[in-house]
Structures are given as structure tokens and as C-alpha cells.
Amino acid sequence: MHSSRQELRVDLGERSYPILIGPSLLGQQDLTPFVAGEQVMIVSNETVAPLYMEAAKACFPGKTVDTVVLPDGEQYKNWQTLNLIFDALLERRHSRKTTLVALGGGVVGDMTGFAAASYQRGVPFIQIPTTLLSQVDSSVGGKTGINHPLGKNMVGAFHQPEVVLIDTATLNTLPEREVSAGLAEVIKYGLIRDVAFLAWLEANIERLIGLEADALAEAIYRSCACKADVVAQDEREGGLRAILNLGHTFGHAIETFAGYGSWLHGEAVGAGMLMAADLSVRLGMLSGDDQSRAREVILKARLPETVPEGMKPDDFLRLMAVDKKNVDGALRLVLLTGLGDAVIVSDASTQSLRETLNKFCCSE
Amino acid sequence: MHSSRQELRVDLGERSYPILIGPSLLGQQDLTPFVAGEQVMIVSNETVAPLYMEAAKACFPGKTVDTVVLPDGEQYKNWQTLNLIFDALLERRHSRKTTLVALGGGVVGDMTGFAAASYQRGVPFIQIPTTLLSQVDSSVGGKTGINHPLGKNMVGAFHQPEVVLIDTATLNTLPEREVSAGLAEVIKYGLIRDVAFLAWLEANIERLIGLEADALAEAIYRSCACKADVVAQDEREGGLRAILNLGHTFGHAIETFAGYGSWLHGEAVGAGMLMAADLSVRLGMLSGDDQSRAREVILKARLPETVPEGMKPDDFLRLMAVDKKNVDGALRLVLLTGLGDAVIVSDASTQSLRETLNKFCCSE
């Protein structure tokens, strides 16, 4: 069963940890070596728990395993839902030696990680991502948090997991929209850092959409390797790590405007990457041919080229003004200077930015 | 003006920071060297802001200073109030380069520190404590957090400040109850670690209650020096630091039972230290004479020897079961083996503990 298991390592000194990737690891892989004491609290949501909670419990033989099931959706990534985790921990008297486990997508992972960072001022946690997006991106790197009505992920912590367990078989139950949303982050790695991977994606996008197991495993492995490499160089986003936010500044504005939960994060990132590529061309940084290649693979992943109905350029400018990358009032954007090459630009021409926004906001 | 300024240092490698102690530092001391960017957000409460906000602003010449004023009291140390800080930061578009400033007592300091630990996954902050308790204890050491209905300080972070500014003149406006509450933590340092300081306190307790400036300055300096030394040895409470919790396990149970805000933290700690001393004697660890000395100085500080009306031994046992020091279900208590010597006991006899609880719960 484990013959096809692959392993990566996120190299962060004493905070280093492994990423285990393979089919049917859930229920087979013993995770007790990553548990601090006798108590385990598995956090999941109402969609994922019926499918995988029992298998997840089986990863912790001999431990006292409690569970908490949250409502499903980005609109629940807030204080109220976070408090359900603290309620469960305190009602079951979990001590500072407990270990939290995130079983689900990015929302469950981000909230469980922040709960672990904050419960009794910090306990360890384990990531078991069950969506493509969380497997290739959000479960790796230690970014945790919740949303605020005025901005996405505005409250949180850097808190690295003890291990990331990626069971690729969980993708077989994933809805089509979630597959496309995950592919947005996969394509991102090709665009910002690995043109050879981008070429592989162009050749294999149909197989990925068809959920072919070996193609998915390859895409997940290469995505995680890219993310682990960037995070190891810049854990707390002092510089390089910000390139992982290609499309995210536009995307967060879309998610906030549309209301958390109506657009999937990956869908908003897909549209945001198209906008970033468009602006890169207007600024003379990217060729039209490269933009076309980027656009084609994004659209083949069935990601939207539109923005939410009624969203105006001024909505973007207002919502992007609170982006975490901004410094002392200056908007900072991740743009492309070529396929596989991203830069952070803090002085993008307002004129060009308005042209990009006008194009996308008026194309509906 | 600054001739009487004293300076200590909390030695934590790259997280080291100074503690500045003296009269009338507020409004005189330039704190801009401790500010990361151009933005500053001063957090205070409705009691302290009218007295000291303008002077605090004057510590940041040339910076963009915004303010947020919270309701006053331990009962507001929760998510709802914490969110008022995030609201203000986002409405005023504070970036990841902002610096938060806590101007007030322990509640303001703990909440501002946790807001700083969590806003955009972490920004720097400055402590300007204005109560005796926060000056001698909570502003130093980086413990931040909020309460949960099931336990005090159960959600939070370790997040060290950039500097602690202690203006001893602010104590002139402090209500009598708050002075006593602060003295509980001052006496604690004598009991757990410094019998010479305890003797000094016995000789000077009347001068402290009378708010004599030089006595207060000496007590604050010696308390901060003790705390800084313990924190430098054990920042995240892996061991030694737990002794700073003498009386706190009983005390937190009192605060939670009584309802946050009805007992001052220091009052509950005072009663808790009496209970810890009583239990230490019952366990044969502490002599009756030493217990009497401890009791006398605590009562001279006008601290209560009672527990909340109607609080039963079982209430203590239930509420102490969620204490952060506990490991895998075992209650851990800080007890005294002598004056100036504390230990952490995880196997205290249940019989003796019940005797102590019976004594205090039935003495009303």
C-alpha cells in the first residue's frame, strides 16, 4: 500500500517537518510519532467528517481522540467558528500537551492551525488536507488565520505543523469546482517559478481535470516541492515568499466583495492571475505571447475570466488597499516578467492598473 | 527629569528588550526608535485614555498616531473587544509595518499584545503599563491573550514587546484596590525567589500602600528584575517560569467562578497565595512560622483571605482542572518549600488539597 508513498521535507531548522504524499494513507499511516501527549483533537467540517473522520482516527492508535465538526465554507472562517474549537478543547479538558489535527480543506486547515497557535498560547498540530487546493498550497508553510469583514486572513499566526499527510485518494470525492480551484494554485507555481512545470501542466491539464491518479500525484509533489523551497528560504514573508501571492491581491478583493464563500479561493486566484498577467503586459514586463500561454492553461482548468457582477474598479482599489503586502500605504503587487519569473512591484502605474481593472470589470 | 530613570533588560537573544522605569516618562520619552514604520495605534481604555492618551501620543513625534479606546474591565477581555482593535486597524488601513501600543493595565496589555501577535500574522508592540500590577508583572515577559468562559487566558500567544515604559507617576491616580492587587504580585516575587526582598517588603509595606514614590520605584525595579531573570531562563514556560504562577491556579478558579471583573486579578492571586501556603504546610513542605510571615504581609497589603460567596471545594476542583499547567489530566500546583523557594508539584495529595479548600470555603 505504501509503495507509492513519496516524502518531502520543509526545511526550517527545529521547525522542519515532513510532507507525506500517497494514495490511501488515511487510516494506514501511524501518526502517533507526531503527537505530543495522550490527547488528540481532530477538527473537520460537516462535508468531510462523514467521509474521512473514522479513517483519520485510525491514524492515532492508543491515543484519546476527540473530534469537533465545523460548518463547511469560507463564510465560517471567523471568530465564531474558531471558538467552537476552543469550546471543544476546554469542555474535553485538553491540556497544553494536546495535538490538534486539521482534516479538510484550506478553511479547516487555516482555522485549526490558528486555534493550535493560540490555544493555551500554542500547541502542536497536524495537517491532513483533503482538497487539491489545500494539498498543494495552504497546508504547507504555516500560514494560519481567519477572515475579518474588512479583509481576508487579516488575523492569524505563523505556526508550522508537525507533519502534512496528503492522501491523494481523497480527491476522488472532490467536486469539479474544487478541482479547478486547486489547479489555480498548481498553475501558479509554474507561472512564478518553474516554466518546465508549466509546460508539463499544459501537456497534462486534461488528465488532471479527469482526476488521473498519477498525474495528480505528480502535480501535488511538484507543487509542494516548490512551496517547501520558497518557505524554507523565507518563512515569515520578509521577501521572496510574497511571490506565492500571484493573483491573490486581486483575488482577495474579489472574495471580500462577493462575500466569503460565494467564490472559491482558487477561482478568485485564477481570475486574479489573469489580471496580474494583463497588468504585467501593460507595464511592458511580459510579452503578449507569454500572457496567452498563461491565459490558455488557466482557462483550460475551467477557471473564470470574469469578476463578480457589479464589481467596479473602485471596489478593487478600496479592497486592495488593506492587503497585507502593502507598506505604509503603498500598494504592492506580484507581477510576471516572464513565464516562471515573478517580481514584487510597489510602484505600478495607477494608469495601467486602472486599464486592467476597466478591462475586467467591463467585460461581463 | 530623566535623572532618576532606571533601565533593565529582558535578555532573550534577538527578542531582547529594555524596561524603562521612572517618574513622568510619559510624554517625555521618545519611543520612535522602537516603532517599525510610520503608523502607530495606541490602544487604551475609557478610564486611562482621558488621563494619559495625550501624553502617550507625545512619545511618538512625527508618526501617524491613531487610537482606539476599549471598555474598562476584565469582563471585556474577550473576542468581541479584541475585534474592536482589528476593526480600528483595518478601518485606518494599518499595514504589517504598524506598531501597536498598550496604554493601561493588564487587560489592555494582554489584549493589545494578542492583537499585535495576530494582526496580519504578527506586528510589533510596545507596553506602557499604568497600573502597579501590570508594571510589576503582566507587561514583562510576552504573555498575551484573552479569556474564555471556561478558563482565564486560555487563548493567546507568546509575543514579546519592543520596549516596556513604566511611568511611576501614573500610580498617583490608581484606586486603592488596584494598589493592593498590584502588591499581591510584588509579594509573590519575594515568596517564590527572593527572601531578602520579602524582608524589605515587610519593612516597607506601609510606605507602599501610602504610594511613596521611592518605595514604589524600588518595588517595581526589583519585581521587574526578578521577572526578567525568570523569563530569560524560560521564555515559553517549559519549566521554571511556572513558579511565577504561585497562587494563580486557585486565583484563576476564583476569577472564573466570580465572573470576570468582579474580583481583581491581584486580589484573587492574594487569596490563592494564602491557599497555596496553607496547602504547603499541610504537605509538610513549609513551616507554620513561614506561613505566618507570608500571611501577615499579604493581609497588610489589604488583600482578601476569603473566597467568593457560595464557592465550594468542588467548584475549585472543577475550574482548576482546565489550568494551563496541567498535563494529561494531572493537576499541577506551585507550592512553597520555604520563603523564597517555590516548586511545582504535580502529585499533591487530594486529601490535603480538600482540607485546604474546606478551610477557605467554610471560613466565610
Short mmCIF file of C-alpha atoms in Angstrom, two decimals, chain A residues 9-352:
data_model
loop_
_atom_site.label_atom_id
_atom_site.label_comp_id
_atom_site.label_asym_id
_atom_site.label_seq_id
_atom_site.Cartn_x
_atom_site.Cartn_y
_atom_site.Cartn_z
CA ARG A 9 10.74 17.90 3.79
CA VAL A 10 10.11 21.55 4.69
CA ASP A 11 13.49 22.68 5.94
CA LEU A 12 13.03 25.17 8.77
CA GLY A 13 15.64 24.21 11.36
CA GLU A 14 13.99 22.95 14.52
CA ARG A 15 10.58 23.64 12.96
CA SER A 16 11.27 21.30 9.99
CA TYR A 17 8.63 18.74 9.09
CA PRO A 18 7.81 16.06 6.52
CA ILE A 19 5.11 16.06 3.84
CA LEU A 20 3.86 12.52 3.16
CA ILE A 21 2.12 12.04 -0.20
CA GLY A 22 0.39 8.92 -1.48
CA PRO A 23 -2.87 7.08 -2.09
CA SER A 24 -4.84 5.66 0.84
CA LEU A 25 -2.51 6.95 3.58
CA LEU A 26 -5.55 7.87 5.68
CA GLY A 27 -6.20 5.10 8.14
CA GLN A 28 -2.93 3.35 7.23
CA GLN A 29 -0.27 5.83 8.29
CA ASP A 30 0.59 5.83 12.01
CA LEU A 31 0.79 9.49 13.04
CA THR A 32 1.39 8.92 16.76
CA PRO A 33 5.12 9.80 16.46
CA PHE A 34 3.97 13.35 15.71
CA VAL A 35 1.67 13.59 18.75
CA ALA A 36 2.92 15.43 21.86
CA GLY A 37 0.92 13.73 24.64
CA GLU A 38 -2.06 11.46 25.05
CA GLN A 39 -4.77 13.78 23.73
CA VAL A 40 -5.71 14.43 20.10
CA MET A 41 -8.47 16.73 18.80
CA ILE A 42 -9.44 16.21 15.16
CA VAL A 43 -11.13 19.25 13.61
CA SER A 44 -13.14 18.70 10.43
CA ASN A 45 -16.28 20.00 8.75
CA GLU A 46 -19.73 18.58 8.09
CA THR A 47 -18.84 17.63 4.50
CA VAL A 48 -15.53 15.90 5.14
CA ALA A 49 -16.21 14.28 8.52
CA PRO A 50 -18.73 11.70 7.23
CA LEU A 51 -16.23 10.64 4.55
CA TYR A 52 -12.92 10.51 6.39
CA MET A 53 -13.24 11.01 10.16
CA GLU A 54 -13.12 7.31 11.01
CA ALA A 55 -10.06 6.75 8.83
CA ALA A 56 -8.38 9.78 10.38
CA LYS A 57 -9.00 8.48 13.89
CA ALA A 58 -7.30 5.23 12.90
CA CYS A 59 -4.04 7.17 12.38
CA PHE A 60 -3.77 7.67 16.17
CA PRO A 61 -3.90 4.21 17.77
CA GLY A 62 -3.76 4.24 21.56
CA LYS A 63 -4.45 7.98 21.92
CA THR A 64 -7.51 9.70 23.38
CA VAL A 65 -9.11 11.13 20.24
CA ASP A 66 -11.86 13.77 20.43
CA THR A 67 -13.47 15.44 17.45
CA VAL A 68 -15.17 18.71 16.55
CA VAL A 69 -17.13 19.22 13.32
CA LEU A 70 -17.47 22.76 11.93
CA PRO A 71 -19.88 24.11 9.34
CA ASP A 72 -18.43 23.99 5.81
CA GLY A 73 -17.48 27.13 3.92
CA GLU A 74 -15.27 30.21 3.73
CA GLN A 75 -18.11 32.26 5.25
CA TYR A 76 -17.49 30.40 8.52
CA LYS A 77 -13.79 31.24 8.69
CA ASN A 78 -14.34 33.67 11.56
CA TRP A 79 -14.16 34.13 15.35
CA GLN A 80 -17.46 32.43 15.99
CA THR A 81 -16.43 29.19 14.33
CA LEU A 82 -12.92 29.34 15.75
CA ASN A 83 -14.47 29.49 19.20
CA LEU A 84 -16.20 26.15 18.58
CA ILE A 85 -12.72 24.60 18.55
CA PHE A 86 -11.76 26.27 21.84
CA ASP A 87 -15.12 25.24 23.36
CA ALA A 88 -14.46 21.61 22.46
CA LEU A 89 -10.89 21.70 23.77
CA LEU A 90 -11.90 23.19 27.10
CA GLU A 91 -15.02 21.06 27.55
CA ARG A 92 -12.91 17.95 26.98
CA ARG A 93 -10.17 19.41 29.19
CA HIS A 94 -7.40 19.25 26.65
CA SER A 95 -4.10 20.32 28.18
CA ARG A 96 -1.14 22.21 26.74
CA LYS A 97 0.17 18.81 25.62
CA THR A 98 -2.75 18.16 23.26
CA THR A 99 -2.27 17.88 19.49
CA LEU A 100 -4.78 19.34 17.03
CA VAL A 101 -5.43 17.73 13.64
CA ALA A 102 -6.92 19.57 10.65
CA LEU A 103 -8.94 17.21 8.46
CA GLY A 104 -10.40 19.08 5.49
CA GLY A 105 -9.69 21.87 3.05
CA GLY A 106 -7.99 25.22 3.42
CA VAL A 107 -10.60 26.74 5.71
CA VAL A 108 -10.37 23.87 8.20
CA GLY A 109 -6.57 23.93 7.97
CA ASP A 110 -6.24 27.68 8.47
CA MET A 111 -8.64 27.74 11.41
CA THR A 112 -7.26 24.64 13.10
CA GLY A 113 -3.73 25.98 12.70
CA PHE A 114 -4.69 29.31 14.26
CA ALA A 115 -6.54 27.52 17.06
CA ALA A 116 -3.36 25.50 17.68
CA ALA A 117 -1.22 28.65 17.62
CA SER A 118 -3.49 30.30 20.20
CA TYR A 119 -4.83 27.55 22.48
CA GLN A 120 -3.05 27.96 25.81
CA ARG A 121 -0.60 30.15 23.84
CA GLY A 122 0.38 27.39 21.44
CA VAL A 123 0.07 23.63 20.95
CA PRO A 124 1.27 21.40 18.09
CA PHE A 125 -0.91 20.47 15.11
CA ILE A 126 -1.05 18.14 12.11
CA GLN A 127 -2.38 18.89 8.62
CA ILE A 128 -4.44 16.28 6.74
CA PRO A 129 -5.62 18.26 3.69
CA THR A 130 -8.44 16.68 1.66
CA THR A 131 -8.86 19.17 -1.19
CA LEU A 132 -6.46 19.77 -4.06
CA LEU A 133 -6.02 23.41 -3.08
CA SER A 134 -5.08 22.64 0.50
CA GLN A 135 -2.83 19.75 -0.57
CA VAL A 136 -0.77 21.89 -2.95
CA ASP A 137 -0.76 25.13 -1.04
CA SER A 138 -2.42 26.06 2.22
CA SER A 139 -1.42 23.01 4.31
CA VAL A 140 2.28 23.69 3.74
CA GLY A 141 4.11 26.69 5.14
CA GLY A 142 2.49 27.52 8.45
CA LYS A 143 0.21 30.39 7.48
CA THR A 144 -2.90 30.19 9.63
CA GLY A 145 -5.75 32.56 10.34
CA ILE A 146 -9.30 33.75 9.95
CA ASN A 147 -11.04 36.42 7.91
CA HIS A 148 -12.23 39.84 9.02
CA PRO A 149 -15.20 41.56 7.30
CA LEU A 150 -12.71 44.14 6.02
CA GLY A 151 -10.08 41.73 4.73
CA LYS A 152 -9.19 38.10 4.17
CA ASN A 153 -6.77 36.30 6.53
CA MET A 154 -6.21 39.54 8.42
CA VAL A 155 -5.99 37.82 11.81
CA GLY A 156 -3.72 34.82 12.30
CA ALA A 157 -0.28 33.46 13.07
CA PHE A 158 2.71 31.73 11.53
CA HIS A 159 2.53 28.27 13.08
CA GLN A 160 4.16 25.28 11.37
CA PRO A 161 2.55 21.81 11.53
CA GLU A 162 4.36 18.71 12.81
CA VAL A 163 3.60 16.79 9.61
CA VAL A 164 1.43 17.13 6.49
CA LEU A 165 -0.35 13.94 5.38
CA ILE A 166 -1.65 14.09 1.81
CA ASP A 167 -3.88 11.18 0.85
CA THR A 168 -4.38 11.61 -2.89
CA ALA A 169 -7.32 9.19 -2.88
CA THR A 170 -9.42 11.84 -1.12
CA LEU A 171 -9.52 13.78 -4.39
CA ASN A 172 -11.84 11.14 -5.85
CA THR A 173 -14.69 12.63 -3.81
CA LEU A 174 -13.85 16.24 -4.70
CA PRO A 175 -16.46 18.33 -6.58
CA GLU A 176 -15.42 19.62 -10.02
CA ARG A 177 -15.31 23.27 -8.91
CA GLU A 178 -12.88 22.40 -6.13
CA VAL A 179 -10.58 20.60 -8.57
CA SER A 180 -10.41 23.70 -10.75
CA ALA A 181 -9.83 25.91 -7.71
CA GLY A 182 -6.91 23.71 -6.68
CA LEU A 183 -5.45 23.79 -10.17
CA ALA A 184 -5.25 27.59 -9.93
CA GLU A 185 -2.60 27.27 -7.22
CA VAL A 186 -0.85 24.45 -9.12
CA ILE A 187 -0.60 26.63 -12.23
CA LYS A 188 0.65 29.48 -10.05
CA TYR A 189 3.84 27.57 -9.22
CA GLY A 190 4.54 27.12 -12.91
CA LEU A 191 3.96 30.80 -13.61
CA ILE A 192 6.07 32.21 -10.79
CA ARG A 193 8.99 29.80 -10.60
CA ASP A 194 9.05 26.74 -12.86
CA VAL A 195 8.44 27.09 -16.60
CA ALA A 196 9.21 23.40 -17.13
CA PHE A 197 6.39 22.52 -14.74
CA LEU A 198 4.15 24.96 -16.64
CA ALA A 199 4.92 23.09 -19.86
CA TRP A 200 4.12 19.79 -18.12
CA LEU A 201 0.82 21.29 -16.95
CA GLU A 202 -0.05 22.42 -20.47
CA ALA A 203 0.52 18.85 -21.65
CA ASN A 204 -1.39 17.23 -18.79
CA ILE A 205 -4.21 19.60 -17.89
CA GLU A 206 -6.89 17.27 -19.30
CA ARG A 207 -5.55 14.35 -17.27
CA LEU A 208 -5.61 16.49 -14.14
CA ILE A 209 -9.18 17.56 -14.73
CA GLY A 210 -10.01 13.89 -15.29
CA LEU A 211 -8.57 13.15 -11.82
CA GLU A 212 -6.00 10.67 -13.17
CA ALA A 213 -4.14 9.49 -10.10
CA ASP A 214 -0.56 9.56 -11.34
CA ALA A 215 -0.94 12.98 -12.91
CA LEU A 216 -2.43 14.37 -9.70
CA ALA A 217 0.32 12.82 -7.59
CA GLU A 218 2.97 14.39 -9.84
CA ALA A 219 1.28 17.81 -9.74
CA ILE A 220 0.95 17.67 -5.96
CA TYR A 221 4.55 16.58 -5.45
CA ARG A 222 5.99 19.31 -7.67
CA SER A 223 3.73 21.97 -6.16
CA CYS A 224 4.65 21.02 -2.61
CA ALA A 225 8.35 20.89 -3.53
CA CYS A 226 8.12 24.43 -4.92
CA LYS A 227 6.24 25.72 -1.90
CA ALA A 228 8.59 24.00 0.56
CA ASP A 229 11.60 25.53 -1.19
CA VAL A 230 10.19 29.06 -1.08
CA VAL A 231 9.03 28.76 2.54
CA ALA A 232 12.40 27.38 3.65
CA GLN A 233 14.06 30.48 2.22
CA ASP A 234 11.61 32.99 3.72
CA GLU A 235 9.36 31.56 6.42
CA ARG A 236 7.74 34.80 7.54
CA GLU A 237 7.43 36.51 4.17
CA GLY A 238 10.13 39.10 4.56
CA GLY A 239 10.66 38.99 0.78
CA LEU A 240 10.66 36.04 -1.64
CA ARG A 241 7.64 34.29 -0.13
CA ALA A 242 5.38 37.11 -1.29
CA ILE A 243 5.61 35.79 -4.89
CA LEU A 244 3.36 32.92 -3.78
CA ASN A 245 0.66 35.58 -3.74
CA LEU A 246 0.48 35.94 -7.54
CA GLY A 247 -3.15 36.79 -8.31
CA HIS A 248 -4.03 36.91 -4.61
CA THR A 249 -4.28 40.67 -4.17
CA PHE A 250 -6.90 40.88 -6.93
CA GLY A 251 -8.33 37.57 -5.73
CA HIS A 252 -8.76 38.60 -2.09
CA ALA A 253 -10.59 41.73 -3.24
CA ILE A 254 -12.93 39.53 -5.29
CA GLU A 255 -13.58 37.19 -2.38
CA THR A 256 -14.22 40.04 0.05
CA PHE A 257 -16.51 41.89 -2.40
CA ALA A 258 -18.51 38.81 -3.37
CA GLY A 259 -18.95 37.76 0.26
CA TYR A 260 -16.82 35.00 1.72
CA GLY A 261 -17.95 31.64 0.39
CA SER A 262 -19.61 32.58 -2.89
CA TRP A 263 -16.35 32.40 -4.86
CA LEU A 264 -13.89 29.64 -4.05
CA HIS A 265 -10.45 30.98 -3.14
CA GLY A 266 -8.84 29.25 -6.12
CA GLU A 267 -11.42 30.66 -8.52
CA ALA A 268 -10.65 34.17 -7.33
CA VAL A 269 -6.91 33.48 -7.61
CA GLY A 270 -7.43 32.22 -11.17
CA ALA A 271 -9.16 35.46 -12.19
CA GLY A 272 -6.55 37.41 -10.23
CA MET A 273 -3.67 35.74 -12.11
CA LEU A 274 -5.28 36.72 -15.40
CA MET A 275 -5.48 40.31 -14.15
CA ALA A 276 -1.87 40.23 -12.94
CA ALA A 277 -0.74 38.92 -16.34
CA ASP A 278 -2.75 41.63 -18.10
CA LEU A 279 -1.18 44.35 -15.97
CA SER A 280 2.29 42.85 -16.49
CA VAL A 281 1.80 43.22 -20.25
CA ARG A 282 0.54 46.80 -19.93
CA LEU A 283 3.65 47.67 -17.91
CA GLY A 284 5.86 46.19 -20.64
CA MET A 285 7.16 43.43 -18.37
CA LEU A 286 5.57 40.42 -20.09
CA SER A 287 5.11 39.53 -23.75
CA GLY A 288 1.68 39.04 -25.24
CA ASP A 289 2.66 35.50 -26.25
CA ASP A 290 3.54 34.57 -22.70
CA GLN A 291 0.30 36.10 -21.48
CA SER A 292 -1.62 33.98 -23.99
CA ARG A 293 0.05 30.80 -22.77
CA ALA A 294 -0.78 31.66 -19.17
CA ARG A 295 -4.36 32.53 -20.07
CA GLU A 296 -4.90 29.36 -22.05
CA VAL A 297 -3.83 26.96 -19.30
CA ILE A 298 -5.87 28.88 -16.70
CA LEU A 299 -8.99 28.75 -18.85
CA LYS A 300 -8.41 25.06 -19.65
CA ALA A 301 -8.52 24.47 -15.90
CA ARG A 302 -12.08 25.82 -16.11
CA LEU A 303 -11.30 28.91 -14.08
CA PRO A 304 -13.29 32.14 -14.54
CA GLU A 305 -12.08 35.09 -16.59
CA THR A 306 -14.68 37.39 -15.04
CA VAL A 307 -15.09 39.35 -11.82
CA PRO A 308 -18.19 39.33 -9.59
CA GLU A 309 -21.24 41.02 -11.07
CA GLY A 310 -21.36 44.68 -10.22
CA MET A 311 -17.75 44.88 -9.02
CA LYS A 312 -16.19 48.18 -10.12
CA PRO A 313 -12.56 49.30 -10.44
CA ASP A 314 -13.01 51.46 -7.34
CA ASP A 315 -14.13 48.38 -5.39
CA PHE A 316 -10.85 46.72 -6.28
CA LEU A 317 -8.79 49.76 -5.30
CA ARG A 318 -10.60 50.14 -1.98
CA LEU A 319 -10.33 46.46 -1.05
CA MET A 320 -6.74 46.05 -2.25
CA ALA A 321 -5.68 48.98 -0.06
CA VAL A 322 -5.76 46.74 3.03
CA ASP A 323 -3.66 43.96 1.51
CA LYS A 324 -1.07 42.52 3.91
CA LYS A 325 1.79 43.11 1.46
CA ASN A 326 1.21 46.86 1.47
CA VAL A 327 3.69 49.02 3.38
CA ASP A 328 2.87 52.50 4.69
CA GLY A 329 0.05 52.98 2.21
CA ALA A 330 1.79 51.78 -0.97
CA LEU A 331 0.04 49.00 -2.93
CA ARG A 332 2.34 46.06 -3.69
CA LEU A 333 1.55 43.55 -6.43
CA VAL A 334 3.12 40.30 -7.63
CA LEU A 335 3.64 40.56 -11.39
CA LEU A 336 5.30 38.44 -14.09
CA THR A 337 8.44 39.34 -16.01
CA GLY A 338 8.25 36.09 -17.92
CA LEU A 339 6.84 32.59 -17.55
CA GLY A 340 8.45 31.17 -14.44
CA ASP A 341 9.58 34.59 -13.20
CA ALA A 342 7.69 36.76 -10.72
CA VAL A 343 8.59 40.05 -9.06
CA ILE A 344 7.01 42.26 -6.42
CA VAL A 345 6.18 45.71 -7.71
CA SER A 346 5.36 48.53 -5.34
CA ASP A 347 5.13 51.39 -7.79
CA ALA A 348 2.87 50.06 -10.52
CA SER A 349 1.45 52.88 -12.65
CA THR A 350 -2.05 53.76 -11.46
CA GLN A 351 -3.00 54.43 -15.08
CA SER A 352 -2.10 50.89 -16.17
#
